[in-house]
Tab-separated table of C-alpha atoms in Angstrom:
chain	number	residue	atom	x	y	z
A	10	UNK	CA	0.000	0.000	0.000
A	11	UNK	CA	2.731	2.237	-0.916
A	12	UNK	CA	0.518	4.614	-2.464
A	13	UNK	CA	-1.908	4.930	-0.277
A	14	UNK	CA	-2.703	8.340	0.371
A	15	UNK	CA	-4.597	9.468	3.836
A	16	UNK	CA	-5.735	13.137	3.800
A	17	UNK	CA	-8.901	15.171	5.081
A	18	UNK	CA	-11.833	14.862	3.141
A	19	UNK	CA	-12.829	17.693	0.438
A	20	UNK	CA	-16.155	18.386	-0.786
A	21	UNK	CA	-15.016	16.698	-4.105
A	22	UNK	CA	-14.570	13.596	-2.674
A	23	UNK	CA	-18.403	13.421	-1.522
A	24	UNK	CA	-19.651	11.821	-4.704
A	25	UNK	CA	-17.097	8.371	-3.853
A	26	UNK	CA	-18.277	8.542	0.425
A	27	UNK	CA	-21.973	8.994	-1.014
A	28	UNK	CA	-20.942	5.782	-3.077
A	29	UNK	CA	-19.132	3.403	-0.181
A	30	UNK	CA	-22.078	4.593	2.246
A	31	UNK	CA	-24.795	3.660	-0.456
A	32	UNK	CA	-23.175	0.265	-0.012
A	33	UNK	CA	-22.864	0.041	3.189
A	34	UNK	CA	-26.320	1.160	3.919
A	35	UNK	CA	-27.970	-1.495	1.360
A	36	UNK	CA	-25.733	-4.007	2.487
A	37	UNK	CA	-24.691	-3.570	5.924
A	38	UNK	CA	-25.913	-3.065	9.329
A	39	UNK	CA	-23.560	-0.477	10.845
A	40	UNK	CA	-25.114	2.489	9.403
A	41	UNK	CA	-28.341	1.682	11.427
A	42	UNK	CA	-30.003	3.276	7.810
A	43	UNK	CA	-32.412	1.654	5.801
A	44	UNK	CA	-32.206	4.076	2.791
A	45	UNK	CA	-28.938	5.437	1.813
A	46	UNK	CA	-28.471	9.452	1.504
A	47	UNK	CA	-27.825	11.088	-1.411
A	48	UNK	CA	-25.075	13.330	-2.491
A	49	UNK	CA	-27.257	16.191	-1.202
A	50	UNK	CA	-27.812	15.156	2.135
A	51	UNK	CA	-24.285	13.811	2.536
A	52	UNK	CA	-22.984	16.940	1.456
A	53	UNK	CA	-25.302	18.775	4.315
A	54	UNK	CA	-23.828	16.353	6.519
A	55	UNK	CA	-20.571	17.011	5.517
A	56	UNK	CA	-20.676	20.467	6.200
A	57	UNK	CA	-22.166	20.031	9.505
A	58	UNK	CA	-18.848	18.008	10.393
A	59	UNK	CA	-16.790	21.006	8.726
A	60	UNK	CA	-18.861	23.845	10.593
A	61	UNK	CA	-17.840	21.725	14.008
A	62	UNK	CA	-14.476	21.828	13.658
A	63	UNK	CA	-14.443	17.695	13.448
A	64	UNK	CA	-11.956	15.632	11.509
A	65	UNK	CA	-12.548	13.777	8.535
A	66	UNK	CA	-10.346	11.610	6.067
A	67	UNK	CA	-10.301	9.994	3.042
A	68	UNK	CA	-8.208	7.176	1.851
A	69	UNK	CA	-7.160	7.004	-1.742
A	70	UNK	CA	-5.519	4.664	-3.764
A	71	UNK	CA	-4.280	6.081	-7.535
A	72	UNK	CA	-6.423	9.172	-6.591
A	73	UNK	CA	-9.475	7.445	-5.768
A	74	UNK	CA	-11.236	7.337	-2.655
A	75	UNK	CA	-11.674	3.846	-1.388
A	76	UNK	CA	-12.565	4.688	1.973
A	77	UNK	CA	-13.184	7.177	4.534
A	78	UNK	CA	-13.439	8.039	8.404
A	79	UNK	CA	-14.450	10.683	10.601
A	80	UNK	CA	-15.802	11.384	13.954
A	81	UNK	CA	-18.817	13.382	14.937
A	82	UNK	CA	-20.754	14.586	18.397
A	83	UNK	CA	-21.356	11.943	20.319
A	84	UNK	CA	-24.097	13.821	22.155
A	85	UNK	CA	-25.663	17.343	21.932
A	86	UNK	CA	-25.346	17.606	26.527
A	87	UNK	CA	-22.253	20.165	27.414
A	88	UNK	CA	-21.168	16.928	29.276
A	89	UNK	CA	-20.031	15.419	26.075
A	90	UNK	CA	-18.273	17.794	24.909
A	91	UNK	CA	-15.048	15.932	24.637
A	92	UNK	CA	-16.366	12.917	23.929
A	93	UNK	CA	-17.246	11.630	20.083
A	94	UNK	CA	-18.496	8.813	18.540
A	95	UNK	CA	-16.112	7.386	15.194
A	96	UNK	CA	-17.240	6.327	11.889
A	97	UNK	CA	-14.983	4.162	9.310
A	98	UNK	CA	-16.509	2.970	6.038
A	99	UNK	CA	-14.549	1.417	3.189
A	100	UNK	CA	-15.036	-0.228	-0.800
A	101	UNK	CA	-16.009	-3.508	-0.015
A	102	UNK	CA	-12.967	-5.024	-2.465
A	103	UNK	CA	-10.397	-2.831	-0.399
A	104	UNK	CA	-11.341	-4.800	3.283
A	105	UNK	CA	-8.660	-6.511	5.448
A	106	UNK	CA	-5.695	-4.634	3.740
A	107	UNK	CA	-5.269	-2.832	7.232
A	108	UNK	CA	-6.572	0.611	5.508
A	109	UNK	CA	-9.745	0.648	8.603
A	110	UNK	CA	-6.702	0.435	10.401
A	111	UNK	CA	-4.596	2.814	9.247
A	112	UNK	CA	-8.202	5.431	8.973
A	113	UNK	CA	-9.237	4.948	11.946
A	114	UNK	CA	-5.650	5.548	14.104
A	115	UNK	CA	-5.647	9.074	11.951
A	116	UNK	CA	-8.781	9.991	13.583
A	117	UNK	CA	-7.317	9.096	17.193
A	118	UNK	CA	-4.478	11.057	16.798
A	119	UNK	CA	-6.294	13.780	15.374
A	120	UNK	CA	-8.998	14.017	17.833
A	121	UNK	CA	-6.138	13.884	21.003
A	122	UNK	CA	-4.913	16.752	19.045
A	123	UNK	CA	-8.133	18.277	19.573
A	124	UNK	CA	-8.554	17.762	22.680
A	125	UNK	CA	-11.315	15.330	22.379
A	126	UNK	CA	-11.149	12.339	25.706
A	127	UNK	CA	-13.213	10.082	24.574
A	128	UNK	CA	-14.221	8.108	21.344
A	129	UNK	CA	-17.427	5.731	21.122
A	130	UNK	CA	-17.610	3.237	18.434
A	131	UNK	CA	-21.435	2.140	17.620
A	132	UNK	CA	-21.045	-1.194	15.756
A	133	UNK	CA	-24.421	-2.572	14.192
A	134	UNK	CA	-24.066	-6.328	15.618
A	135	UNK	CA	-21.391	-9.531	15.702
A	136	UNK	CA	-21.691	-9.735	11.604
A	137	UNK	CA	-19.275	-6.857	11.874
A	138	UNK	CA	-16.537	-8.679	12.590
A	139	UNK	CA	-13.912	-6.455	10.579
A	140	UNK	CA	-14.846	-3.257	12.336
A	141	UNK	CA	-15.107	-5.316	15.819
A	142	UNK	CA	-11.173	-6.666	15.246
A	143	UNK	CA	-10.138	-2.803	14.007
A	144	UNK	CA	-11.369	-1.119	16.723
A	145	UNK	CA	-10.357	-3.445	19.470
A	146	UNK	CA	-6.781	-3.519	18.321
A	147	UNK	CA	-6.576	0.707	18.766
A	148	UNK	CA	-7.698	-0.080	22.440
A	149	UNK	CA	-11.581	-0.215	22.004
């Protein structure tokens, strides 16, 4: 995975995380979605993450967006505050090449940098085995 290329996410990569979350939505059960978003409301939600000052990455192989992770509120409460809940979706084809992996410890170091103290990860049930394994070895 040489050139694998990990960098925050830009509105031009939307169309390719609309894609992988279509997928993941019709085929999946971590979304906890029945019908997948469209670029529109993806884009809204996007910018939400943006306005909030919250991290979000992309990983790309040959330029193309195969995958992507970011973190959002975990809950609107001032108690919260510091504390956000992690999302990591990727191409079905590119799983168990470590890229979750490599995603989702980006997001941990940049949320420390934040100053974020706590990270939840929802997982939809046992099925998600790949996700499970990911997040329990960065400490989960």
């Amino acid at each position: 995975m040489s050139d694998l290329e990990i960098r925050p996410a830009a509105a031009a990569d939307l169309p390719f995380v609309t894609e992988i979350y279509e997928h993941a939505v019709r085929y999946g059960t971590a979304t906890f979605e029945l019908i997948p978003p469209d670029l529109e409301e993806m884009t809204r939600r996007f910018g939400v993450l943006m306005d909030g000052g919250f991290p979000y990455f992309v990983a790309a192989l040959e330029g193309r967006v195969i995958g992507y992770a970011y973190v959002g509120p975990y809950r609107p409460r001032p108690a919260y505050r510091f504390t956000v809940e992690n999302s990591v979706y990727l191409q079905p084809a590119i799983h168990r090449r470590g890229i979750g992996l490599q995603l989702l410890q980006r997001l941990i170091t940049a949320c420390e940098a934040r100053g974020y103290r706590q990270m939840i990860a929802v997982i939809g049930d046992s099925a998600n085995a790949g996700s499970i394994g990911v997040h329990a070895r960065c400490g989960f």
